[in-house]
Coordinates of C-alpha atoms in Angstrom, one line a residue:
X12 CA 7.6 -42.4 -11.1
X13 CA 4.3 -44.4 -10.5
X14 CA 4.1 -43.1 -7.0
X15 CA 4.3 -39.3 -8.7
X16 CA 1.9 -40.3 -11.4
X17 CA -0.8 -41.1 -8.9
X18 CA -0.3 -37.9 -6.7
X19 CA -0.9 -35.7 -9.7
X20 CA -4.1 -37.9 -10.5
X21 CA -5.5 -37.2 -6.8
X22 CA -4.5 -33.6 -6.8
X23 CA -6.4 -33.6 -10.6
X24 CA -9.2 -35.2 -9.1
X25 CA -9.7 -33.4 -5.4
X26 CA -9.8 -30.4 -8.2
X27 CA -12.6 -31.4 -9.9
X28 CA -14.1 -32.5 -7.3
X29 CA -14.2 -28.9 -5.8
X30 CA -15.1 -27.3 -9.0
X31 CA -18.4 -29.6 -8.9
X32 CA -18.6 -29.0 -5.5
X33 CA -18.5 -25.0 -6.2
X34 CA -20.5 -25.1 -9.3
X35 CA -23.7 -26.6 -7.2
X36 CA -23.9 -23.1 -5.6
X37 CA -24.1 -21.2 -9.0
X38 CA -24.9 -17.7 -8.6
X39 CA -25.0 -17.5 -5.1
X40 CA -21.7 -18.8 -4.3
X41 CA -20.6 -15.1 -4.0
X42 CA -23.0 -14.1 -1.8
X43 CA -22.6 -17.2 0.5
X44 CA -18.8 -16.1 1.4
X45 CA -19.8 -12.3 2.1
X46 CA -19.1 -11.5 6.1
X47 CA -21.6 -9.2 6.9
X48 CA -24.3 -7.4 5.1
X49 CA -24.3 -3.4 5.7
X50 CA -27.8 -2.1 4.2
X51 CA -26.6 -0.4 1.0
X52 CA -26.1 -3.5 -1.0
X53 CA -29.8 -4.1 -2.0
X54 CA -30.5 -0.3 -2.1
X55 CA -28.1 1.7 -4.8
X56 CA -26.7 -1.3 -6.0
X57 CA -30.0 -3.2 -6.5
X58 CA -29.4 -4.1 -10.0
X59 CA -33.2 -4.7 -11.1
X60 CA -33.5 -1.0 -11.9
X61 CA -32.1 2.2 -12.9
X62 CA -31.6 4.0 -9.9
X63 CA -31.8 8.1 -9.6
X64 CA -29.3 10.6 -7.8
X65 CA -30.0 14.2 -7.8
X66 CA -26.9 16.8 -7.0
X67 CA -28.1 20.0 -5.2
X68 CA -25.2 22.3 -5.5
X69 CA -25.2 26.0 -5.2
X70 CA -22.4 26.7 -7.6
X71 CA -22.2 24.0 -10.2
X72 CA -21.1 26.2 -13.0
X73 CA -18.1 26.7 -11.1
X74 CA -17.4 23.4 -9.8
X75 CA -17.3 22.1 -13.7
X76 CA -15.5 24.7 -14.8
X77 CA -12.9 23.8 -12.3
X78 CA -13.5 20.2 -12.9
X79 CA -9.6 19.2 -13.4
X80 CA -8.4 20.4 -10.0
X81 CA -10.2 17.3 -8.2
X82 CA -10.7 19.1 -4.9
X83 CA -13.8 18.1 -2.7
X84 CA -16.8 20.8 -2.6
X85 CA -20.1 20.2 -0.7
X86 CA -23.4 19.1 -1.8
X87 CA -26.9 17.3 -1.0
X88 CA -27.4 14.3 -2.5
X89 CA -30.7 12.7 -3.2
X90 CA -30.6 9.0 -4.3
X91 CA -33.9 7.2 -4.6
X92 CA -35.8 10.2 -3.3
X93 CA -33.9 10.1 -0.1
X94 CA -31.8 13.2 1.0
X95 CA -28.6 13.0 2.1
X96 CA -27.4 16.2 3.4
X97 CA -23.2 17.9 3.4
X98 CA -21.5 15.2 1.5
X99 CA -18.6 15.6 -0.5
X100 CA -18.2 15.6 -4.0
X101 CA -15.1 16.0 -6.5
X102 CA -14.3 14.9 -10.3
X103 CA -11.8 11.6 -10.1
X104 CA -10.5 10.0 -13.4
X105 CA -6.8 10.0 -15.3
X106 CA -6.9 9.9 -18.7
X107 CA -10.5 10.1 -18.8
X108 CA -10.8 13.3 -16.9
X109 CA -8.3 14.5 -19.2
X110 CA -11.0 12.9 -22.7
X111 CA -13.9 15.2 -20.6
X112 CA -11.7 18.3 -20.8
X113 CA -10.4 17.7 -24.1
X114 CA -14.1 17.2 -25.6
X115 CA -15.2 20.2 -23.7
X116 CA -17.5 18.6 -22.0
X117 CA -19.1 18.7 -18.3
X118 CA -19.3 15.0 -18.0
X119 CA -17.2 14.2 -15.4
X120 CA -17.0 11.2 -13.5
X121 CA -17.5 11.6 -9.8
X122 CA -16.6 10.2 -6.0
X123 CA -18.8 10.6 -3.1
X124 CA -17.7 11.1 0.1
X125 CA -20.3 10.9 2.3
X126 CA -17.7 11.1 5.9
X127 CA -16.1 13.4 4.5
X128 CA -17.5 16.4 6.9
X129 CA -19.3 14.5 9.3
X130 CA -16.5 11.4 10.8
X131 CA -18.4 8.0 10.8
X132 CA -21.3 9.3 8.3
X133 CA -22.0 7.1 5.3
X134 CA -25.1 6.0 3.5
X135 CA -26.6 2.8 5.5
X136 CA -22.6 1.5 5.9
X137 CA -21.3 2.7 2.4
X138 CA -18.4 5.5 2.9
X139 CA -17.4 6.4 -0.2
X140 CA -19.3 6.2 -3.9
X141 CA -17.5 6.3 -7.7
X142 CA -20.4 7.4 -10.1
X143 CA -18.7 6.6 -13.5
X144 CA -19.4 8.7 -16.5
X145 CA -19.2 5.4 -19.0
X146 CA -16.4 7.3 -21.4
X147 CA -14.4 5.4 -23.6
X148 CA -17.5 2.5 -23.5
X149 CA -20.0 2.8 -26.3
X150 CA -21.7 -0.7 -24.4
X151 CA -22.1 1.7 -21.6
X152 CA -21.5 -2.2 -19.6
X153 CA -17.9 -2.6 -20.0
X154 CA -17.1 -2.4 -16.1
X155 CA -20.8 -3.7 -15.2
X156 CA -20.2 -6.5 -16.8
X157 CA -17.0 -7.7 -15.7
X158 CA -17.8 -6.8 -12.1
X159 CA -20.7 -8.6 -12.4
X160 CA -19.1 -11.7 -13.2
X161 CA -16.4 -11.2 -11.2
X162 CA -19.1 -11.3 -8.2
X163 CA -20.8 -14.5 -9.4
X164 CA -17.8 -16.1 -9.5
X165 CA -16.5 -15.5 -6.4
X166 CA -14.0 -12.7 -6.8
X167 CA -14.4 -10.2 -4.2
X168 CA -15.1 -7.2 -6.2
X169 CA -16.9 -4.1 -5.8
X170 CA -20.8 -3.6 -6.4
X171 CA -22.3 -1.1 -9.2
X172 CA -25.7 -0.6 -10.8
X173 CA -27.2 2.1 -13.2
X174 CA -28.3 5.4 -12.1
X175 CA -29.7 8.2 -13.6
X176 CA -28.3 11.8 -12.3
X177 CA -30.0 15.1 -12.2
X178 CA -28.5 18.2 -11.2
X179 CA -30.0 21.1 -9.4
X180 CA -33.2 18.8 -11.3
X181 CA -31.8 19.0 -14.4
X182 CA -30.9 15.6 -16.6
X183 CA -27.6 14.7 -16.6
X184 CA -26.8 11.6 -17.8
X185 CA -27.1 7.5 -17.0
X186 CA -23.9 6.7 -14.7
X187 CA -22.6 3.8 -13.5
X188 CA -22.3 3.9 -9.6
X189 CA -19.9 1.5 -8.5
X190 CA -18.5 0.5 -4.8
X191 CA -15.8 2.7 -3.1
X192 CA -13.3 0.6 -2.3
X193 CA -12.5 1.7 1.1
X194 CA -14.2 1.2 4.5
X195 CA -17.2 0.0 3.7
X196 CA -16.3 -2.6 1.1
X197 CA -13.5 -4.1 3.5
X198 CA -16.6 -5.0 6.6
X199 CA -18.6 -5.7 3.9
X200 CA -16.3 -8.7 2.2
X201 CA -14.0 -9.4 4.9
X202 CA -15.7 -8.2 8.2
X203 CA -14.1 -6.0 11.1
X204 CA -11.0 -7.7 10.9
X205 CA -10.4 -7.3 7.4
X206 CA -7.0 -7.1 6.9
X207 CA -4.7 -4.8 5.1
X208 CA -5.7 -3.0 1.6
X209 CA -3.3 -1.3 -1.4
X210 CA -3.9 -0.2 -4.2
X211 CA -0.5 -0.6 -6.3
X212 CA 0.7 1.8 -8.8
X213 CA -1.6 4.0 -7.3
X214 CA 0.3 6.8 -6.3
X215 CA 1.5 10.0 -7.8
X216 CA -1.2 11.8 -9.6
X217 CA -3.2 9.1 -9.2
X218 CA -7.4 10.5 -8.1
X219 CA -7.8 8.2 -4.8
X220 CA -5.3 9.7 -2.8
X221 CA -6.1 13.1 -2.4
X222 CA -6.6 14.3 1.7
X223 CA -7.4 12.1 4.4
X224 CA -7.8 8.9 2.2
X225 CA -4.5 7.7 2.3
X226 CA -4.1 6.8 5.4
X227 CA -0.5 4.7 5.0
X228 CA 2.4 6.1 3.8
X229 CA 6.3 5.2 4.0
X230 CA 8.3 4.6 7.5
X231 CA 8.8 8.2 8.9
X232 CA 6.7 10.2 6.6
X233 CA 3.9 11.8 6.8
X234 CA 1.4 11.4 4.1
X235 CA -0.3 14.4 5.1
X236 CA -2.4 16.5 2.5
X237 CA -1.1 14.9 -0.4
X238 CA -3.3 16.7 -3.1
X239 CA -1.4 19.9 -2.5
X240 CA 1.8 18.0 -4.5
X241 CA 2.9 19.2 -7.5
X242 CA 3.2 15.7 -9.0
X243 CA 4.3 16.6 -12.1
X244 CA 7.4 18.8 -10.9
X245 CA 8.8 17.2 -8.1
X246 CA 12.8 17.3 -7.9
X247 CA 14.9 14.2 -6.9
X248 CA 15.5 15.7 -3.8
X249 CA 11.7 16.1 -3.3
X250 CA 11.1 12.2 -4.0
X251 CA 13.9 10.8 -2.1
X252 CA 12.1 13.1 0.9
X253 CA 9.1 11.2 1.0
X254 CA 10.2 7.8 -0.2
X255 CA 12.9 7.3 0.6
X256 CA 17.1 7.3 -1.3
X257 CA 16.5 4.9 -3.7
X258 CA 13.1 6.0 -4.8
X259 CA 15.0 8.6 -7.2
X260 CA 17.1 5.6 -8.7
X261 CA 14.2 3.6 -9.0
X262 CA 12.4 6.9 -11.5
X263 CA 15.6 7.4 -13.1
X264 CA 15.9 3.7 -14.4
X265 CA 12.7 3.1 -15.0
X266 CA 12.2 0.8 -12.6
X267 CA 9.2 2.3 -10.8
X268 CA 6.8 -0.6 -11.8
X269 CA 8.8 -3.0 -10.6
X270 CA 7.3 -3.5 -7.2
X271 CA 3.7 -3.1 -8.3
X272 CA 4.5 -6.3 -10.4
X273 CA 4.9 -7.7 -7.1
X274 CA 8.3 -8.3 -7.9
X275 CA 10.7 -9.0 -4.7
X276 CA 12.9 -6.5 -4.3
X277 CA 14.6 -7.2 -1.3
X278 CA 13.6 -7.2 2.1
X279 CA 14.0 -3.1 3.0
X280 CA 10.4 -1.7 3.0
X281 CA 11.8 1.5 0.9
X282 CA 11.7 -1.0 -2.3
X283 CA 8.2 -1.2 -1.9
X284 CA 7.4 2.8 -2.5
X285 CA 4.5 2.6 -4.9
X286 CA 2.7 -0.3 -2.7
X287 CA 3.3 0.9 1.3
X288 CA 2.2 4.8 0.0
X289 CA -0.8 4.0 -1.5
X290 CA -2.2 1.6 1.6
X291 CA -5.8 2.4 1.7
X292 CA -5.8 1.1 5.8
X293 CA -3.1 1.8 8.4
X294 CA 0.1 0.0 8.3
X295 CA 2.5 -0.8 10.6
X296 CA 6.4 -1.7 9.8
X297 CA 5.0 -5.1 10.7
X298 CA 2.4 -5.3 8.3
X299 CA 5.2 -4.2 5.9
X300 CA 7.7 -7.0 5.9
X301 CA 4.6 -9.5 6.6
X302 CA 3.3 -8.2 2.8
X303 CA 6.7 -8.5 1.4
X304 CA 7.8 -11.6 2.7
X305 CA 4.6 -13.3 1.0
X306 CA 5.6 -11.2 -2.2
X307 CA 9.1 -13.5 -1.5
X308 CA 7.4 -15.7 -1.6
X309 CA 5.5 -16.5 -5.2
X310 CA 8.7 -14.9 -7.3
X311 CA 10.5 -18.1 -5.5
X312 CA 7.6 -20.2 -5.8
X313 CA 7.5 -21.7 -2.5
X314 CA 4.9 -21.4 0.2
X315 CA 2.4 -20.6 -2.6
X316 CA -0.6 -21.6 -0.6
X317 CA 0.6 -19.8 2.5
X318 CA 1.4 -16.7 0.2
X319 CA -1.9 -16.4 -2.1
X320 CA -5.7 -17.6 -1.5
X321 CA -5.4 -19.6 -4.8
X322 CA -8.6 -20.1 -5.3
X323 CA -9.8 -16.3 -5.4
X324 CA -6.7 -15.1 -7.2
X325 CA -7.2 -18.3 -9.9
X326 CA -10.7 -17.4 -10.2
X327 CA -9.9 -13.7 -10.6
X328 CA -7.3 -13.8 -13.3
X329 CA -10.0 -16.9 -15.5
X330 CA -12.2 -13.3 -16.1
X331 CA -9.3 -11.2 -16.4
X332 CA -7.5 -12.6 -18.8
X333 CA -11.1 -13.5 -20.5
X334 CA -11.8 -10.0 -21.1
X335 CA -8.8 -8.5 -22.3
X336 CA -7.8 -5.5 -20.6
X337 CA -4.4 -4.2 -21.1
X338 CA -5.4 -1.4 -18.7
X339 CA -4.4 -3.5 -16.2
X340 CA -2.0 -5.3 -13.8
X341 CA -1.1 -7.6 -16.9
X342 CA -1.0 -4.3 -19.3
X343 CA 1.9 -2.3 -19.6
X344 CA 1.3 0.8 -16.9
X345 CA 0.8 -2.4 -14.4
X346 CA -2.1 -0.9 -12.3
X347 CA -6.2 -0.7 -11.9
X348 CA -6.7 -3.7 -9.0
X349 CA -6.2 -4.2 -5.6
X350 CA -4.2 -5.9 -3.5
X351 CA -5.8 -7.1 0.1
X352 CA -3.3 -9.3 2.5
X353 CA -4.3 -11.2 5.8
X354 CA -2.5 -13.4 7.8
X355 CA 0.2 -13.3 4.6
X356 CA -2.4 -14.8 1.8
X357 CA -2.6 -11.8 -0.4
X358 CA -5.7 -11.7 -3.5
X359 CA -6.4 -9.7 -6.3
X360 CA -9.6 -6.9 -6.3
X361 CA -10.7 -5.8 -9.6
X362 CA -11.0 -2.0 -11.0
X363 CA -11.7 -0.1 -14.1
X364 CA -12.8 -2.5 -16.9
X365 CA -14.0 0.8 -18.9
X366 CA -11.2 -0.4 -21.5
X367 CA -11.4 -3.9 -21.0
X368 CA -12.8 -6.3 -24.3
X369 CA -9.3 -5.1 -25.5
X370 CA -10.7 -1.7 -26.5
X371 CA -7.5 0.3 -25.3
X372 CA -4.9 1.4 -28.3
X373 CA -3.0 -0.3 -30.4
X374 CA -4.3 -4.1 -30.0
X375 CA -6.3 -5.3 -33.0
X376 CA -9.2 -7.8 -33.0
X377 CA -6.6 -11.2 -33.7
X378 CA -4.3 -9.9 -31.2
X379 CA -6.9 -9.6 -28.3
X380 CA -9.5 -12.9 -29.0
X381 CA -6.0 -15.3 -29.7
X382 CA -4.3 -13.8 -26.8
X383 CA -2.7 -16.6 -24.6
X384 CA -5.1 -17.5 -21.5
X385 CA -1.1 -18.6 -20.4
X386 CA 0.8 -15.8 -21.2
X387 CA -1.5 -12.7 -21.3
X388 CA 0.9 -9.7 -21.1
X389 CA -0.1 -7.2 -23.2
X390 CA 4.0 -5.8 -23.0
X391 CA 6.5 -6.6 -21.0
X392 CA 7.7 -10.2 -19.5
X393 CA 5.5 -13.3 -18.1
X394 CA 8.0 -13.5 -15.7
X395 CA 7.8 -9.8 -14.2
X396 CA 4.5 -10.2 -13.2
X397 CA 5.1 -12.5 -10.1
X398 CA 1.4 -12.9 -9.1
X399 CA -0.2 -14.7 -12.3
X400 CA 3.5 -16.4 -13.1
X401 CA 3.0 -18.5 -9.8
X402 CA 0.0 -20.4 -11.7
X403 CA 1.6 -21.4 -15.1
X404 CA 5.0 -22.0 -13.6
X405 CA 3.5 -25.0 -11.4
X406 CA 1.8 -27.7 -13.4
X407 CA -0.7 -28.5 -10.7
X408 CA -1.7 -24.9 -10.1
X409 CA -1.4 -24.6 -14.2
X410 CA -4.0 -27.4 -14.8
X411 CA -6.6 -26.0 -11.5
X412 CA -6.4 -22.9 -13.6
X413 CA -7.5 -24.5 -16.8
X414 CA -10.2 -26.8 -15.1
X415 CA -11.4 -23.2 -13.6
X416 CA -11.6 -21.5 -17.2
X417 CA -13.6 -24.7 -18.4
X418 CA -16.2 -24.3 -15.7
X419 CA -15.8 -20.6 -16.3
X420 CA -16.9 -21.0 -19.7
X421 CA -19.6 -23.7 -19.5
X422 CA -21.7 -22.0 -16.5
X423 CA -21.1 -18.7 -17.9
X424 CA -20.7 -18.7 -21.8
X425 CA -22.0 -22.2 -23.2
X426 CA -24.9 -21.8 -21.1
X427 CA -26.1 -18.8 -22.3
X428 CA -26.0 -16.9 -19.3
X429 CA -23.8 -13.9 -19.9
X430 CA -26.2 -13.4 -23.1
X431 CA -29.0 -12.9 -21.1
X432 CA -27.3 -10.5 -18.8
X433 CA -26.4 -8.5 -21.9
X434 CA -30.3 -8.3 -22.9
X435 CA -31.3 -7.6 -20.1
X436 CA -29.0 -4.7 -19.3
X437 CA -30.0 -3.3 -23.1
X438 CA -33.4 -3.7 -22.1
X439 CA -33.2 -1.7 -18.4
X440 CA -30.9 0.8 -19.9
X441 CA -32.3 1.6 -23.2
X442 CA -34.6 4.3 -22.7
X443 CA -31.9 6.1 -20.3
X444 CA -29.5 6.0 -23.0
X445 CA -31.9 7.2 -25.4
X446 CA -32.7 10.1 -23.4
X447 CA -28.8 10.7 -22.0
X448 CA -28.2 14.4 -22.9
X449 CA -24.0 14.5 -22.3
X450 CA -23.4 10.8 -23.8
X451 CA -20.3 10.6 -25.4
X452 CA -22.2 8.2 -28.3
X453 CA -25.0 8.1 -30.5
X454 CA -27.8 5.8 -29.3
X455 CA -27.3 4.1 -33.0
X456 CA -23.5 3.6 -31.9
X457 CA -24.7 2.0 -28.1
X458 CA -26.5 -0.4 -30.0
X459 CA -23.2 -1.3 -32.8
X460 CA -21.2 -1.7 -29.4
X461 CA -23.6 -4.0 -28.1
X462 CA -23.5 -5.7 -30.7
X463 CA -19.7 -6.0 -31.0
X464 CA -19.5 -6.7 -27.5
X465 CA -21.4 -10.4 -28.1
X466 CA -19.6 -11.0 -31.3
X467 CA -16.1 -10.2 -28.6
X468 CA -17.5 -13.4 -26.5
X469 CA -18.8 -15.4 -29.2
X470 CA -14.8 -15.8 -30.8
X471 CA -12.5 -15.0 -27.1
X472 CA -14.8 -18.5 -26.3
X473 CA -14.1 -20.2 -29.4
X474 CA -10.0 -19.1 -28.9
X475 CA -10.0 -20.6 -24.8
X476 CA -11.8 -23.5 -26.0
X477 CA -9.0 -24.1 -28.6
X478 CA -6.1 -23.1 -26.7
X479 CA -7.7 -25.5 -23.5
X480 CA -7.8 -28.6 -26.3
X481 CA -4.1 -27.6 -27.3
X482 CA -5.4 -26.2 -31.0
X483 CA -2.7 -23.7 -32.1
X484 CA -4.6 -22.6 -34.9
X485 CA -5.9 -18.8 -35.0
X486 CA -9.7 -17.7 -34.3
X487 CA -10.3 -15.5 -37.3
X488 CA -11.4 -12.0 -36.1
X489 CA -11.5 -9.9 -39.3
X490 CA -15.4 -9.3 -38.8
X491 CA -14.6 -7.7 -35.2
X492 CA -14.3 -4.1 -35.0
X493 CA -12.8 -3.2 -31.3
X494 CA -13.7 0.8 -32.0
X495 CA -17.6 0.0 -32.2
X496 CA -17.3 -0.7 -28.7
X497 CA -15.8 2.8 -27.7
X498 CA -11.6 2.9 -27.2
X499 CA -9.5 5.2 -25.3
X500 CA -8.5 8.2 -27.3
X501 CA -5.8 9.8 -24.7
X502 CA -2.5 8.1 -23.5
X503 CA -2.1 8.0 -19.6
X504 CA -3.4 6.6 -16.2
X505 CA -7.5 6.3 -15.8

């Protein structure tokens, strides 16, 4: 017992010790683990100003109008006053491209690809490029904000700043451009050997594998041109065809999520559908059972450390679970992040925070700011969702996890410093939002959701800080009003 009493103290201590160790870089700890710098990082996604893009189309009019179909048309795109010429350019979005139609309005979010014609173009090393149309986000810095923080506290994650879109030289609106998380991020985080890349619970419907993107697929079938599916009206017959016999099975009994939980199914790669057809880099049956035996892995909690990089995934679910967002892997459609393997340690990416701050339906203020930092399923079980359950299920891992949300909250909360990003933002963004011509809020309601958005820290701090001291006693939240900060108003995947 004494000898086991000491151990714990050392592994408590060699913690801390690396969290002072960390902390001493402060902001640029991020940066100091980056591989390789391409050229596009300190040009669009300079964050010290609103940048501009301009969209020189020939037939815009008709490109909106057919704004739900998602296929890829051509343009020139001018960002910063340099011209980029035959790039590709289609609508992307779930549930949110389904808000724009709804509303009847032409505010579509948007993905560049710029080697989409031209193999091996891209703009200074950047392939592809979301530009975000900020519904559902009356802050208009629900996903800035989070990536942001996500990047200075060492998550891999992708880059974004503001820009300001014209069309044809005509306003359009202040945008979010954020990171395409394909080529370009992968050299730019990880270098050339990079490793493998999925996007779980990605598939079906879902806007990033349309064409050439996906690039996996399951053993002996051939993704091919995958936007030409009729999703929606597939027969059994159609899904067992191109996933394989138990795929059906899996649809019938609901089970579909299960392996996007990074639950283990078993060792046959056909269990693993809705990860191995939505690989965003080439796999081989090798990388297959390499992924799933590491997914073995954490449900059996053993070889943890060989499994996960525990630091980045630790790291990524302290802001996760910070901010709330039931759109999510620990929501109840289990999707929106990544999932990069190499050499079997497998981490988390973060994606579409637009309904983060607990702003998507049915969770009121209480439930979000007292949600557990070690149970924070929005529905379903702790236990189904194998890659956070590895943490709290260990005591050592469970206690580096609360020592991270402590230093989490001090360098980023107590400090101030998350305030002053907020101010900032509202003072580089104001008179773009002002001026926005297709915003989906008033510039009064931007400034309530601001507003709302620092009373959301002010109490979720107060509620960790509580739960980290062992308090059990509720953070009142009855002067929080999620709405003011935009929700989502149609059911379904973003």
């Amino acid at each position: 017992m004494a000898k086991s009493r000491y151990i714990d103290t050392i592994c408590i201590g060699a913690v801390m010790l690396a969290i002072l160790i960390i902390g001493a870089f402060s902001m640029e700890y991020s940066n100091a683990g980056k591989v390789r710098v391409l050229g596009y990082e300190n040009r669009i996604f300079d964050t010290s100003k609103v940048h501009t893009i301009n969209i020189a189309m020939d037939d815009w009019d008709n490109f909106i109008k057919n704004g739900s179909s998602k296929k890829y048309v051509n343009c020139d795109l001018t960002i910063d006053g340099e011209t980029f010429s035959n790039v590709a350019i289609r609508t992307k979005g779930g549930s949110s491209l389904d808000e724009v139609v709804s509303l009847k309005s032409n505010r579509y979010s948007f993905k560049i690809e710029f080697d989409h014609n031209e193999k091996g173009k891209t703009y200074y090393g950047l392939d592809k490029l979301c530009l975000n149309n900020i519904i559902q986000d009356n802050t208009y810095m629900k996903d800035y904000l989070v990536y942001r923080m996500m990047d200075e506290y060492g998550v891999k994650s992708p880059l974004c700043s503001f820009t300001y879109i014209t069309v044809n030289g005509e306003e359009f609106g202040l945008y979010l451009a954020v990171e395409g998380l394909e080529d370009g991020f992968l050299r730019r985080s990880y270098g050339a050997d990079h490793g493998k890349f999925y996007k779980p619970g990605g598939g079906g419907k879902e806007e990033d594998l349309s064409g050439a993107e996906l690039t996996g697929g399951m053993d002996g079938v051939d993704s091919g041109n995958w936007e030409n599916i009729d999703w929606d009206n597939m027969t059994e017959e159609e899904v067992t065809k191109l996933f394989g016999e138990d795929a059906a099975d899996f649809l019938n009994n609901g089970e579909v999520e299960a392996d996007t939980c990074l639950q283990y199914l078993g060792d046959d790669t056909e269990k693993y559908y809705n990860i191995f057809s939505c690989a965003k880099t080439k796999i081989t049956n090798a990388d297959k059972k390499r992924l799933i035996a590491s997914i073995k892995k954490i449900n059996e909690n053993t070889g943890i450390e060989d499994a996960v990089d525990v630091e980045a995934v630790i790291r990524y679910f302290v802001i996760h679970n910070f901010v709330g967002n039931g759109d999510s892997y620990t929501g109840s459609m289990v999707h929106n992040y990544y999932l990069h393997e190499k050499d079997g340690k497998m981490s988390m990416i973060p994606w579409d925070y637009n309904l983060a701050f607990g702003t998507l339906q049915d969770q009121t203020a209480g439930e979000v700011i007292n949600q557990s930092i070690d149970n924070p399923i929005y529905q379903g079980k702790l236990s189904e969702r194998r890659m956070f359950a590895w943490i709290v299920n260990n005591e050592n891992y469970k206690k580096m996890y609360h020592t991270y949300y402590k230093d989490f909250i001090s360098r980023f909360m107590a400090s101030g410093r998350v305030k002053t990003e907020i101010t900032k933002t509202v003072e580089l963004i104001a008179p773009y939002v002002k001026k926005d011509p297709t915003k989906f809020c008033t510039y009064e309601q931007f400034e309530r959701g601001v507003e709302v958005l620092q009373t959301y820290l002010e109490l979720r701090t107060e509620s960790i800080e509580n739960q980290l001291a062992g308090n059990t006693g509720q953070i009142d939240a009855s002067r929080l009003n999620i709405q003011d900060m935009g929700v989502q108003m149609t059911d379904g995947d973003n």
